[in-house]
Every structure is written in structure tokens, then in C-alpha cells.
Amino acid sequence: MNRLALPMIRLDNLTLGYDRHPAVHHLSAEIPAGALVAVVGPNGAGKSTLLKGLAGELRPIGGRILLPELPAGGLAYMPQRGEIDHSFPVSVFDVVAMGLWHEIGAFGGLSHEQRRRVRAALDAVGMAGFESRPIGSLSGGQLQRARFARLMLQDAPLILLDEPFAAIDSRTVDDLVELILAWHDEGRTILTVVHDLEQVRRHFPTALLLSREPVAFGPTAEVLTPERLARARRLSEAFDDNAHECHLEELPVVVAPDAAENAHPHAHDHGHACDEGHGHAHPAAQATPRPRRGLPRH
Amino acid sequence: MFDLLISPFTEFAFMRRALAGCLALALGATPVGVFLLLRRMSLMGDAMSHAILPGAAIGYLAFGLSLGAMTIGGIVAGLVVVFAAGLVTRASVLKEDASLAAFYLLSLAAGVMIVSLRGQNLDLLHVLFGSVLGLDDASLLLIAGIASVTLVSLALLFRPLVMECFDPAFLRGVSRWSPVAHYGFLMLVVVNLVSGFHALGTLMAVGIMILPSAAARLWAKGLPMLLLLAVLFAFGSGASGLLLSFHVDVPAGPAIVLVCGVVYFVSLLAAPGGLLAGRLPVRHHLES
């Protein structure tokens, strides 16, 4: 592989889930630095789970996430429903200034220049003049703008946005999309969960279609075809609470002809297609096979 | 007026000590109470105050009414409950309130049983209701020391703690300070409850933390003003409670907490965040 073009994100047969039920199943993908990726799929497709995993909030239950090019603290993640306490007595300025944590840490003060940048970020999201307003007095759209301003100050090369446009009016969405496109122009890598497919087609060059199983990843026009979208819907409907164990991760590291008896017979008599993302070898994925247990609890 | 308000303190050393104790509690415990309130952990403070009882009781059982033994016992018991509850919260399906309730109830039951082994109700009353009018030099130094440590710790933890309260997910995303802020804060709660229980007893210690904070929250919009007001309310209530206790001859601990309660109810009626403000008719609203 060309050392110069290391991907920003490399997903290696990644499985993420809750209580042993996979929500992202055997996903392998390489996302180059500077990509603007829309993560699309039906509800429950594992989009938010993927972002959580990338942000390090959820440990993979199989496979690996590699972020080879990412400097420490270079990831900014905006969850869909933050745990923000709206009644907390802080001002909009203070909240946006939190984005400067990587510069000031726990003890540093704000310099004049940094104060100016906080105000500039507020200006950029159309919130100039709101500095001293308490955060609880903002509308949903204004709060989202303030969160974008904070994200802007984080100055991260990798940005993960989980449904940033949920319950936001169209004018605010247009403004926020402009900000995302500007970040894209600055060379940042951005993954955004979006539900509006029209918007994806218009603004996002790359799309990742998930439906628990990875369905397609590539240029948006080739991913968002009617057939693939229909397939995504079908996959998301076939969900079995009493699913059997998936033993794909026990594949040998290199599938050699004489290792045929090690390759598990895939007794996949259940609904979900386990053979989605493993048309290739899995380097060092899950070195120690998990012991078989009974049916998964739930 | 002078006789009523000032001379009790100039004439009697025990009143001066009690006043100094109240000042230390107002400076140390009340800011901690403000953050308890903002973190919606007001009732948790109450639970914690019960959790320190068995430690203090074991110290009492082993060494009698010894300041050091009861203090260390109380702090150890409080920390055990805090960390055990934290561990259960992280590793099981129980939420923090449930796991904490389990531990503090056990702790309280154990504490009452241990105290009763010695069998004198008078001592139990001392542990439960404190003795602000009987503070000796050692207790006073302890309370003042804990207040100083608390103020310095709060100053150091301030930014991470505010972020942990306001948006913990964001703090976890940008730094490793989240558990430091959370557990550091809980440790401050424990040491301040122990400090408060020497003066006011385990049951009343939470009063001087939460009531002035709740009253100040009704007035203040920003955090600095909130902290300042809460400390002023707490100290004012402490001084008034002592005078009330002196003139009317009632126990000082409950008197202080009841004065805090008066401040709270007045705030509830008069403050902009209180009951009446939103219900008054608005004569002229703003243009935008």
C-alpha cells in the first residue's frame, strides 16, 4: 500500500453491538483522509453505533477500528442526543469556549485572541450577540448552531456528526450544511449520519449505506440506487431476537487450502446474512476464538 | 440591638467558635452543595450523609468520642459507599441512584446497630444532631481545614466539574477528566459531610449544603453569582440560627437548618425563579 495515502479510518471486519447482538456487522471499509461521507440507512441500522465505536465510546465485539493518521485528540464527535443539561447556568460563550479545551486544558485561561476566536465561531454560525445568553434560553436550532460553533473551535481533522439535522428547520439545516462543506474544503474528514437522501445526493460525494450489515460504500450516486435501498430495508426487517451465534470471527487468519477443516461450517439457518463483509482475509481479527456458549441472552 | 445581635458573640467564647464553624461550613460545604444541586444529586447528598454513620460509629465504638477516629471512620465509610456504588453502576444494569440507595441503606442500618451496641442514646443524639455549640479547638481546626482543602480542590476541579455537570459526553470526548471530576467531587461531598456532622450532625449536615444552594438558584442566573449567594445565605443562616438558639434556648443545629429553610421559602416566593414570578401578569413585554 502507498504509505503516503494511508486511510483516515480503516475498519477491519468490524462488529459493534449491544448485549452480543450485532448492530454493525462485519463492516470492512477504508475511508480516505478528507472524505465527506454520509452514513445512511433505516432506523436501527447501526449508524449511530458505528459513530460511537469510532469515537471510542463502544468497544468492538469483533474486528478492529484503525485510525492510523489521527493525532491524539484529533477526533470531534457530536452525539445525536447529547447529555447536555439545559438548565445548567452557563452562558453560550462559555459553552462554545469549551471547544478550546485542547488548547487551554483544565486550568488555562482564555487569551484575548482565543476570546476573539470564540466570538468569531459564534459569528460564523449566525449567533453573534448571543454570547451572554444562558444556554437554557436557546431554541433547538440555536443550540445546534452553538454546538457547531464549539465543534468548529475543536479544530479536529476527523469529525463525526450523528444526525445533526434532526428536528432542525430548513434554513438552519442549509447554514449547517454550508459549515460542513467548508470543513470539507479545509481537508477535514467528516462522517455524518443523514436521513434526507436528497440532501445526501446534493452535498455528499461519498455514502455508506448500512442496514446492520454493510450494504454499500462508495460514490453517492452508485450507493443510493433503488435496488440497494430496497435491500437495506429488507435487511433491517429481518431481525431475530433469538439469533444463533455468528462464528465468522473464528475464521483462520489466512485461509490456506490445508486449513479447510478449521474453516467453520457456517450453519447459518437463521435470517441474517453473515457472509456480507468477509470476501477477504481478516488479518488478526479476533486472535483468540470466543468459547461457544449457549443461546445469547437478551 | 447590639445586645441582641453582637454581644452573644463578644461575651461567650463558645458562640464565637460556633460562628467560626458556621463560616467554615458556609465556605466549604455550601459550594459543594451548589454542585450537588446542579448535578441533581441533592437527595444523594442526604443518602451519603447516612452512609458515613457506621464508620463514625465504629470509630466511636473503638475509641469513644474521639474526633480523629470518628472522622477517619466516617470518611472511610463514605468513600467505600461512593466507590462501591460507582463500581456497581458501571458494571451492572442498576443506575446510580439504585446502587447508592442499596449501599447507604445497609450502611445506615449497620451504623445504628453499631451505635446501639454502646447503648447510650445521648451519644447517638450527638452523632445524629451534632454539637455546634460545643466545638473544641480540634473540631474547629478540622472543619476549617476541610473547608480550605475543599475550596482549593474546587478551584482546581472547577472547569472539568462544570463540564461534567453540563455535558459529560463532551468532556469524555475531549479528555480523561470525566472520572476525575466525578469521583473527586464525590470525595469532596464525603469529607464535607463528615465536617458538617461534627457541627450539625449527620442528619442536618446536608441542610446547610442544599437549602442555601436551592435558595440561591432561585435568584442567580450565572454560576459565580450562584456560588456567592449560596455562601452568603449559608453564613447568614448560620449566624441567625446561632442567635436564635442563644436567645430562645433551642438546639443550635436544627435552628440553623430551619433559618436556612426560611431563606429558602422567602426566595421561593420572591425570587425571579420562584413560584410567583412566572404568574404575575406582564404589563409590557419586550419588542424582541
Coordinates of C-alpha atoms in Angstrom, one line a residue:
Chain A
M1 CA 0.0 0.0 0.0
N2 CA 1.1 3.5 -0.7
R3 CA 2.4 4.9 2.6
L4 CA 1.5 8.4 1.6
A5 CA -2.1 7.6 1.2
L6 CA -2.9 5.9 4.5
P7 CA -6.6 6.0 5.1
M8 CA -8.0 8.2 7.9
I9 CA -10.3 5.3 9.0
R10 CA -9.7 1.7 8.4
L11 CA -12.5 -0.7 9.6
D12 CA -11.3 -4.3 9.7
N13 CA -14.2 -6.8 9.8
L14 CA -15.7 -4.6 12.5
T15 CA -18.6 -5.8 14.6
L16 CA -20.2 -3.5 17.1
G17 CA -23.2 -4.3 19.2
Y18 CA -25.1 -4.4 22.5
D19 CA -25.5 -7.5 24.6
R20 CA -23.8 -9.6 22.0
H21 CA -26.4 -8.6 19.4
P22 CA -24.6 -7.0 16.5
A23 CA -25.7 -3.6 15.4
V24 CA -22.9 -3.1 12.9
H25 CA -22.0 -6.5 11.5
H26 CA -18.7 -7.4 9.8
L27 CA -18.0 -4.0 8.3
S28 CA -14.8 -3.6 6.4
A29 CA -14.0 -0.2 4.8
E30 CA -11.3 2.3 4.2
I31 CA -12.2 5.9 4.4
P32 CA -9.5 8.2 2.9
A33 CA -8.5 11.4 4.6
G34 CA -10.5 14.4 3.5
A35 CA -13.6 12.3 2.6
L36 CA -17.1 13.7 3.3
V37 CA -19.2 10.6 4.0
A38 CA -22.9 10.4 4.6
V39 CA -23.8 7.4 6.7
V40 CA -27.3 6.4 5.6
G41 CA -29.7 3.6 6.4
P42 CA -33.0 2.8 8.1
N43 CA -33.6 3.3 11.8
G44 CA -31.7 0.7 13.8
A45 CA -29.2 0.1 11.0
G46 CA -26.2 0.8 13.3
K47 CA -25.3 4.3 12.1
S48 CA -25.1 5.8 15.5
T49 CA -23.4 2.7 16.8
L50 CA -20.7 3.0 14.2
L51 CA -20.1 6.6 15.2
K52 CA -20.0 5.6 18.8
G53 CA -17.5 2.9 18.1
L54 CA -15.3 5.3 16.1
A55 CA -15.4 7.8 18.9
G56 CA -14.2 5.2 21.3
E57 CA -17.4 5.1 23.4
L58 CA -18.2 1.5 22.5
R59 CA -15.7 -1.3 22.4
P60 CA -15.9 -3.6 19.3
I61 CA -17.2 -7.1 19.9
G62 CA -15.3 -8.2 16.9
G63 CA -12.8 -6.8 14.4
R64 CA -10.8 -3.6 14.7
I65 CA -11.0 0.1 14.1
L66 CA -7.8 1.7 13.0
L67 CA -7.2 5.4 12.9
P68 CA -3.6 5.4 11.6
E69 CA -3.3 9.1 10.7
L70 CA -5.2 10.6 13.6
P71 CA -3.2 12.7 16.1
A72 CA -4.3 12.4 19.8
G73 CA -7.4 14.5 20.5
G74 CA -8.0 14.9 16.7
L75 CA -11.5 13.5 16.8
A76 CA -14.6 15.6 17.4
Y77 CA -17.8 13.7 18.0
M78 CA -21.2 15.2 18.2
P79 CA -23.7 12.7 19.5
Q80 CA -27.3 12.9 18.4
R81 CA -28.8 13.5 21.8
G82 CA -26.0 15.0 23.8
E83 CA -26.2 14.6 27.6
I84 CA -26.5 18.4 27.8
D85 CA -28.2 19.7 30.9
H86 CA -30.2 22.7 29.6
S87 CA -31.0 24.1 33.0
F88 CA -27.3 24.4 33.9
P89 CA -26.4 28.1 34.5
V90 CA -23.7 28.6 31.8
S91 CA -23.7 31.2 29.0
V92 CA -23.5 30.5 25.3
F93 CA -20.0 32.0 25.3
D94 CA -18.8 29.5 28.0
V95 CA -20.3 26.6 26.1
V96 CA -18.6 27.5 22.8
A97 CA -15.3 28.2 24.6
M98 CA -15.4 24.5 25.8
G99 CA -14.3 23.7 22.3
L100 CA -10.9 25.2 23.1
W101 CA -10.2 22.5 25.7
H102 CA -7.4 21.1 23.7
E103 CA -5.6 24.4 23.9
I104 CA -6.4 25.6 27.4
G105 CA -7.0 22.3 29.3
A106 CA -8.4 22.3 32.7
F107 CA -6.5 25.2 34.1
G108 CA -5.5 27.6 31.3
G109 CA -7.1 31.0 30.9
L110 CA -8.6 32.4 27.7
S111 CA -6.3 34.9 25.9
H112 CA -7.7 37.9 24.0
E113 CA -7.0 36.0 20.8
Q114 CA -9.0 33.0 22.0
R115 CA -11.9 35.1 23.1
R116 CA -11.9 36.7 19.7
R117 CA -12.0 33.2 18.1
V118 CA -14.9 32.2 20.3
R119 CA -16.8 35.2 19.1
A120 CA -15.8 34.6 15.5
A121 CA -17.1 31.0 15.8
L122 CA -20.4 32.3 17.1
D123 CA -20.5 34.8 14.3
A124 CA -19.8 32.0 11.7
V125 CA -22.8 30.0 12.9
G126 CA -25.0 33.1 12.9
M127 CA -25.2 33.5 16.6
A128 CA -23.3 36.8 17.1
G129 CA -24.7 38.7 20.0
F130 CA -25.8 35.6 21.9
E131 CA -22.6 35.4 24.0
S132 CA -24.1 36.1 27.4
R133 CA -27.4 34.4 26.9
P134 CA -28.0 31.4 29.2
I135 CA -27.8 28.1 27.3
G136 CA -31.3 27.2 28.6
S137 CA -32.9 30.1 26.7
L138 CA -31.9 28.8 23.3
S139 CA -34.2 27.2 20.8
G140 CA -33.4 23.8 19.4
G141 CA -31.9 25.2 16.2
Q142 CA -29.9 27.8 18.1
L143 CA -28.5 25.2 20.4
Q144 CA -27.4 23.1 17.4
R145 CA -25.7 26.2 16.0
A146 CA -23.9 26.7 19.3
R147 CA -22.8 23.0 19.3
F148 CA -21.4 23.5 15.7
A149 CA -19.5 26.6 16.9
R150 CA -18.0 24.6 19.7
L151 CA -17.1 21.8 17.2
M152 CA -15.5 24.4 15.0
L153 CA -13.2 25.5 17.8
Q154 CA -12.1 21.9 18.4
D155 CA -10.4 22.2 15.1
A156 CA -10.3 18.4 14.6
P157 CA -9.2 16.6 11.5
L158 CA -11.8 13.9 11.9
I159 CA -15.4 15.0 12.6
L160 CA -18.3 12.6 13.4
L161 CA -21.8 14.1 13.4
D162 CA -24.7 12.0 14.5
E163 CA -27.9 13.2 12.9
P164 CA -27.0 16.9 13.2
F165 CA -30.2 17.9 11.3
A166 CA -32.8 16.1 13.4
A167 CA -35.6 18.4 14.3
I168 CA -34.0 21.5 12.8
D169 CA -35.7 23.9 10.4
S170 CA -34.6 24.0 6.8
R171 CA -32.9 27.4 7.0
T172 CA -30.7 26.2 9.9
V173 CA -30.0 23.0 8.0
D174 CA -28.8 24.9 5.0
D175 CA -26.5 27.0 7.2
L176 CA -25.1 24.0 8.9
V177 CA -24.6 22.1 5.6
E178 CA -22.6 25.2 4.4
L179 CA -20.4 24.8 7.5
I180 CA -19.8 21.1 6.9
L181 CA -18.9 21.8 3.2
A182 CA -16.5 24.5 4.4
W183 CA -14.8 22.0 6.8
H184 CA -14.7 19.5 3.8
D185 CA -12.9 22.2 1.8
E186 CA -10.4 22.6 4.6
G187 CA -9.4 18.9 4.2
R188 CA -11.1 17.5 7.3
T189 CA -12.6 14.0 7.2
I190 CA -16.3 14.1 8.1
L191 CA -18.8 11.3 8.7
T192 CA -22.4 12.5 9.1
V193 CA -25.5 10.4 9.7
V194 CA -28.2 11.9 7.5
H195 CA -31.7 10.8 6.8
D196 CA -32.6 13.1 4.0
L197 CA -31.4 11.2 0.8
E198 CA -32.0 14.3 -1.4
Q199 CA -29.6 16.2 0.8
V200 CA -27.1 13.3 0.6
R201 CA -27.3 13.3 -3.2
R202 CA -26.8 17.0 -3.4
H203 CA -24.0 17.6 -1.0
F204 CA -22.2 14.4 0.0
P205 CA -19.7 12.9 -2.5
T206 CA -19.5 9.6 -0.7
A207 CA -22.1 7.5 1.1
L208 CA -22.0 4.4 3.4
L209 CA -25.3 2.5 3.3
L210 CA -25.8 0.4 6.4
S211 CA -28.5 -1.9 7.5
R212 CA -26.8 -3.7 10.3
E213 CA -24.9 -5.5 7.5
P214 CA -22.9 -3.1 5.3
V215 CA -24.8 -2.7 2.1
A216 CA -22.6 -0.4 0.0
F217 CA -19.9 2.1 0.3
G218 CA -18.6 4.4 -2.4
P219 CA -19.6 7.4 -4.6
T220 CA -23.1 8.5 -3.6
A221 CA -24.7 8.0 -7.0
E222 CA -23.7 4.4 -7.0
V223 CA -24.6 3.7 -3.4
L224 CA -28.1 5.2 -3.3
T225 CA -29.7 3.1 -6.1
P226 CA -33.2 1.9 -5.7
E227 CA -32.1 -1.7 -5.6
R228 CA -29.6 -1.1 -2.8
L229 CA -32.0 1.0 -0.8
A230 CA -34.7 -1.7 -1.1
R231 CA -32.1 -4.3 0.1
A232 CA -31.2 -2.1 3.1
R233 CA -34.9 -2.0 4.0
R234 CA -35.2 -5.8 3.7
L235 CA -32.2 -6.5 5.8
S236 CA -33.3 -4.2 8.6
E237 CA -36.6 -6.0 8.8
A238 CA -35.1 -9.5 9.2
F239 CA -34.1 -9.3 12.8
D240 CA -34.2 -12.3 15.0
D241 CA -34.2 -11.9 18.8
N242 CA -33.1 -15.4 19.3
A243 CA -30.4 -15.3 16.8
H244 CA -27.7 -18.0 16.8
E245 CA -24.1 -17.2 17.4
C246 CA -22.2 -15.9 14.4
H247 CA -18.9 -17.6 14.1
L248 CA -17.3 -15.6 11.3
E249 CA -14.6 -14.2 13.6
E250 CA -13.2 -17.7 14.1
L251 CA -12.0 -17.9 10.6
P252 CA -8.3 -18.7 10.4
V253 CA -6.1 -15.7 9.8
V254 CA -5.1 -16.9 6.3
V255 CA -7.4 -19.3 4.5
A256 CA -5.0 -21.9 3.3
P257 CA -6.2 -24.9 1.4
D258 CA -5.0 -27.4 4.0
A259 CA -6.8 -25.5 6.8
A260 CA -10.1 -26.4 5.3
E261 CA -11.2 -28.3 8.4
N262 CA -10.6 -25.3 10.5
A263 CA -12.9 -23.1 8.5
H264 CA -16.2 -23.4 10.3
P265 CA -19.1 -24.9 8.5
H266 CA -21.4 -21.8 8.6
A267 CA -24.6 -23.2 9.8
H268 CA -26.5 -20.0 9.1
D269 CA -30.0 -21.3 9.2
H270 CA -31.1 -18.0 10.6
G271 CA -32.3 -14.9 8.9
H272 CA -29.4 -12.6 8.8
A273 CA -26.7 -12.8 6.2
C274 CA -23.5 -13.4 8.0
D275 CA -21.4 -13.6 4.8
E276 CA -21.8 -10.0 3.9
G277 CA -18.5 -8.4 4.5
H278 CA -15.9 -11.2 4.5
G279 CA -15.0 -11.7 0.9
H280 CA -11.4 -11.2 2.0
A281 CA -9.0 -12.4 4.7
H282 CA -9.2 -11.0 8.1
P283 CA -5.8 -10.1 9.4
A284 CA -5.5 -10.7 13.1
A285 CA -9.2 -10.2 13.6
Q286 CA -10.0 -11.7 17.0
A287 CA -6.9 -13.8 17.5
T288 CA -8.5 -15.9 20.3
P289 CA -11.7 -17.5 19.3
R290 CA -14.5 -17.0 21.7
P291 CA -15.7 -20.1 23.5
R292 CA -19.1 -21.3 22.5
R293 CA -21.8 -20.6 24.9
G294 CA -25.4 -21.4 24.8
L295 CA -28.0 -19.2 23.2
P296 CA -27.3 -15.5 23.6
R297 CA -29.2 -14.0 26.5
H298 CA -31.2 -10.9 25.9
Chain B
M1 CA -29.9 45.8 69.0
F2 CA -26.2 45.4 70.0
D3 CA -27.2 43.2 72.9
L4 CA -29.4 41.1 70.6
L5 CA -27.0 40.6 67.7
I6 CA -23.5 41.2 68.7
S7 CA -22.9 40.7 72.4
P8 CA -23.7 37.0 72.5
F9 CA -20.6 36.6 70.3
T10 CA -18.4 39.1 72.1
E11 CA -19.3 37.7 75.6
F12 CA -19.2 33.9 75.0
A13 CA -16.3 32.0 73.5
F14 CA -18.5 29.1 72.6
M15 CA -20.6 31.4 70.4
R16 CA -17.5 32.7 68.7
R17 CA -16.3 29.2 68.0
A18 CA -19.7 28.2 66.7
L19 CA -19.8 31.3 64.4
A20 CA -16.3 30.4 63.1
G21 CA -17.5 26.8 62.5
C22 CA -20.5 28.2 60.6
L23 CA -18.3 30.4 58.4
A24 CA -16.1 27.4 57.6
L25 CA -19.1 25.3 56.7
A26 CA -20.6 28.0 54.6
L27 CA -17.3 28.4 52.7
G28 CA -16.6 24.7 52.2
A29 CA -19.8 22.7 52.3
T30 CA -22.2 25.1 50.6
P31 CA -20.3 25.4 47.3
V32 CA -20.2 21.6 47.2
G33 CA -24.0 21.7 47.9
V34 CA -24.4 24.0 44.9
F35 CA -22.8 21.4 42.6
L36 CA -24.9 18.6 44.2
L37 CA -28.0 20.6 43.4
L38 CA -26.8 21.3 39.8
R39 CA -26.0 17.7 39.3
R40 CA -29.5 16.7 40.5
M41 CA -27.9 14.8 43.4
S42 CA -29.5 16.7 46.2
L43 CA -31.1 13.6 47.6
M44 CA -27.9 11.7 47.0
G45 CA -26.2 14.1 49.5
D46 CA -28.8 13.0 52.0
A47 CA -28.1 9.4 51.3
M48 CA -24.4 9.9 51.6
S49 CA -24.8 11.6 55.0
H50 CA -26.4 8.3 56.3
A51 CA -23.6 6.3 54.7
I52 CA -20.9 7.8 56.8
L53 CA -22.7 6.8 60.0
P54 CA -21.3 3.3 60.5
G55 CA -17.7 4.5 60.0
A56 CA -18.2 7.2 62.6
A57 CA -19.9 4.6 64.8
I58 CA -17.1 2.1 64.6
G59 CA -14.6 4.9 65.4
Y60 CA -16.8 5.8 68.4
L61 CA -17.1 2.2 69.5
A62 CA -13.4 1.6 69.4
F63 CA -12.1 4.9 70.7
G64 CA -15.1 6.6 72.4
L65 CA -15.9 10.2 71.4
S66 CA -12.6 10.6 69.7
L67 CA -12.5 13.3 67.0
G68 CA -9.8 11.6 64.9
A69 CA -11.3 8.1 65.0
M70 CA -14.8 9.2 64.1
T71 CA -13.6 11.5 61.3
I72 CA -11.4 8.9 59.7
G73 CA -14.1 6.2 60.2
G74 CA -16.7 8.5 58.6
I75 CA -14.6 9.4 55.6
V76 CA -13.6 5.7 55.0
A77 CA -17.2 4.5 55.2
G78 CA -18.4 7.3 52.9
L79 CA -15.7 6.6 50.3
V80 CA -16.4 2.9 50.4
V81 CA -20.0 3.5 49.7
V82 CA -19.2 6.0 46.9
F83 CA -16.8 3.8 45.1
A84 CA -18.8 0.6 45.6
A85 CA -21.9 2.3 44.3
G86 CA -19.9 3.7 41.4
L87 CA -18.5 0.2 40.6
V88 CA -21.9 -1.4 40.6
T89 CA -23.3 1.4 38.4
R90 CA -20.6 0.9 35.8
A91 CA -20.6 -2.9 35.8
S92 CA -24.3 -3.8 36.3
V93 CA -27.7 -2.7 34.9
L94 CA -28.5 -0.7 38.1
K95 CA -28.5 3.0 37.8
E96 CA -26.5 5.2 40.2
D97 CA -29.4 6.1 42.5
A98 CA -30.4 2.4 42.9
S99 CA -27.0 1.1 43.7
L100 CA -26.3 4.0 46.0
A101 CA -29.6 3.5 47.8
A102 CA -28.7 -0.1 48.4
F103 CA -25.3 0.7 49.9
Y104 CA -26.4 3.6 52.0
L105 CA -29.4 1.8 53.5
L106 CA -27.1 -1.1 54.5
S107 CA -24.6 1.4 55.8
L108 CA -27.3 3.2 57.9
A109 CA -28.6 0.0 59.3
A110 CA -25.2 -1.1 60.3
G111 CA -24.4 2.3 61.8
V112 CA -27.5 2.4 64.0
M113 CA -26.8 -1.1 65.2
I114 CA -23.2 -0.4 66.0
V115 CA -24.1 2.8 67.9
S116 CA -26.7 0.9 69.9
L117 CA -24.1 -1.7 70.9
R118 CA -22.7 1.0 73.2
G119 CA -26.2 1.6 74.3
Q120 CA -26.4 5.3 75.3
N121 CA -29.0 7.3 73.4
L122 CA -27.3 10.6 74.3
D123 CA -24.3 9.7 72.2
L124 CA -26.5 8.6 69.4
L125 CA -28.1 12.1 69.5
H126 CA -24.7 13.7 69.4
V127 CA -23.8 11.8 66.2
L128 CA -27.2 12.4 64.6
F129 CA -27.6 16.1 65.6
G130 CA -24.0 17.3 66.2
S131 CA -22.9 19.9 68.7
V132 CA -22.2 23.2 67.1
L133 CA -22.2 25.0 70.5
G134 CA -19.6 22.5 71.8
L135 CA -16.9 22.7 69.2
D136 CA -13.5 22.4 70.7
D137 CA -10.3 23.6 69.1
A138 CA -9.5 20.3 67.4
S139 CA -13.0 20.1 65.8
L140 CA -12.8 23.7 64.7
L141 CA -9.4 23.2 63.1
L142 CA -10.7 20.1 61.4
I143 CA -13.7 21.9 60.0
A144 CA -11.6 24.9 58.9
G145 CA -9.0 22.5 57.4
I146 CA -11.6 20.6 55.4
A147 CA -13.1 23.9 54.2
S148 CA -9.7 25.1 53.0
V149 CA -9.0 21.8 51.2
T150 CA -12.5 22.0 49.6
L151 CA -12.0 25.5 48.3
V152 CA -8.6 24.7 46.8
S153 CA -9.9 21.4 45.2
L154 CA -13.0 23.1 43.8
A155 CA -10.8 25.8 42.3
L156 CA -8.7 23.2 40.6
L157 CA -11.6 21.0 39.6
F158 CA -13.9 23.9 38.6
R159 CA -13.7 23.7 34.8
P160 CA -13.8 19.9 34.5
L161 CA -16.6 19.8 37.0
V162 CA -18.7 22.4 35.3
M163 CA -18.3 20.5 32.0
E164 CA -19.0 17.2 33.7
C165 CA -22.3 18.6 35.0
F166 CA -23.2 20.4 31.8
D167 CA -22.2 18.0 29.1
P168 CA -20.4 14.9 30.4
A169 CA -20.3 13.2 26.9
F170 CA -18.4 16.2 25.6
L171 CA -15.9 16.1 28.4
R172 CA -15.4 12.3 27.9
G173 CA -14.7 13.1 24.2
V174 CA -12.0 15.7 24.7
S175 CA -10.2 14.5 27.9
R176 CA -9.8 11.9 30.6
W177 CA -11.0 14.3 33.2
S178 CA -14.6 13.0 33.5
P179 CA -13.9 10.3 36.2
V180 CA -11.5 12.6 38.0
A181 CA -14.2 15.3 38.2
H182 CA -16.9 12.8 39.2
Y183 CA -15.1 10.9 41.9
G184 CA -13.1 13.9 43.0
F185 CA -16.4 15.7 43.6
L186 CA -17.9 12.8 45.4
M187 CA -14.9 12.7 47.7
L188 CA -15.4 16.4 48.4
V189 CA -19.0 15.6 49.3
V190 CA -17.9 12.9 51.7
V191 CA -15.3 15.0 53.6
N192 CA -17.7 17.9 53.8
L193 CA -20.5 15.7 55.2
V194 CA -18.0 14.5 57.8
S195 CA -17.1 18.1 58.6
G196 CA -20.7 19.1 58.8
F197 CA -21.6 16.2 61.0
H198 CA -19.2 17.4 63.7
A199 CA -21.1 20.6 63.9
L200 CA -24.6 19.8 62.8
G201 CA -24.8 16.0 62.9
T202 CA -25.3 13.6 60.1
L203 CA -28.9 14.4 59.5
M204 CA -28.5 18.2 59.5
A205 CA -25.2 18.4 57.6
V206 CA -27.0 18.2 54.2
G207 CA -29.3 21.1 55.2
I208 CA -26.5 23.7 55.1
M209 CA -25.4 22.3 51.8
I210 CA -28.6 22.1 49.9
L211 CA -31.0 24.7 51.3
P212 CA -28.9 27.8 50.7
S213 CA -27.9 26.4 47.3
A214 CA -31.6 25.9 46.3
A215 CA -32.5 29.4 47.6
A216 CA -29.6 30.9 45.6
R217 CA -30.5 29.0 42.5
L218 CA -33.9 30.8 42.5
W219 CA -32.1 34.2 42.4
A220 CA -28.9 33.7 40.3
K221 CA -28.6 33.3 36.6
G222 CA -24.9 32.6 36.4
L223 CA -22.7 30.2 38.3
P224 CA -20.4 32.7 40.1
M225 CA -23.3 34.7 41.4
L226 CA -25.0 31.4 42.4
L227 CA -22.0 30.3 44.4
L228 CA -21.5 33.7 46.1
L229 CA -25.2 34.0 47.1
A230 CA -25.3 30.4 48.4
V231 CA -22.3 31.0 50.7
L232 CA -23.8 34.3 51.9
F233 CA -27.2 32.6 52.6
A234 CA -25.5 29.8 54.4
F235 CA -23.4 32.1 56.6
G236 CA -26.3 34.4 57.3
S237 CA -28.5 31.5 58.3
G238 CA -25.7 30.1 60.5
A239 CA -25.3 33.3 62.4
S240 CA -29.0 33.9 62.7
G241 CA -29.6 30.3 63.8
L242 CA -26.9 30.6 66.5
L243 CA -28.6 33.8 67.8
L244 CA -32.0 32.2 67.7
S245 CA -30.6 29.2 69.6
F246 CA -29.0 31.6 72.1
H247 CA -32.0 33.8 72.8
V248 CA -34.8 31.3 72.6
D249 CA -32.8 28.4 74.1
V250 CA -33.4 25.8 71.4
P251 CA -30.8 23.4 69.9
A252 CA -28.4 25.2 67.5
G253 CA -28.2 22.6 64.7
P254 CA -31.9 22.5 63.9
A255 CA -32.2 26.2 64.4
I256 CA -29.6 26.9 61.7
V257 CA -31.2 24.5 59.3
L258 CA -34.6 26.0 60.0
V259 CA -33.3 29.5 59.3
C260 CA -31.9 28.1 56.0
G261 CA -35.5 26.9 55.4
V262 CA -36.9 30.4 56.0
V263 CA -34.4 31.8 53.5
Y264 CA -35.5 29.1 51.0
F265 CA -39.2 29.8 51.4
V266 CA -38.8 33.6 51.1
S267 CA -36.7 33.0 47.9
L268 CA -39.4 30.6 46.6
L269 CA -41.9 33.4 46.9
A270 CA -39.9 36.5 46.0
A271 CA -37.1 35.3 43.6
P272 CA -37.3 35.6 39.8
G273 CA -37.0 31.8 39.5
G274 CA -39.7 31.2 42.2
L275 CA -43.3 30.5 42.4
L276 CA -44.8 34.0 41.9
A277 CA -42.5 35.5 39.2
G278 CA -43.9 33.5 36.3
R279 CA -47.5 34.0 37.4
L280 CA -47.6 37.8 37.7
P281 CA -49.3 39.5 34.7
V282 CA -46.8 41.1 32.3
R283 CA -47.7 44.7 31.7
H284 CA -45.3 45.5 28.9
H285 CA -43.4 42.7 27.1
L286 CA -40.3 43.5 25.0
E287 CA -40.1 44.2 21.3
S288 CA -37.9 41.2 20.5

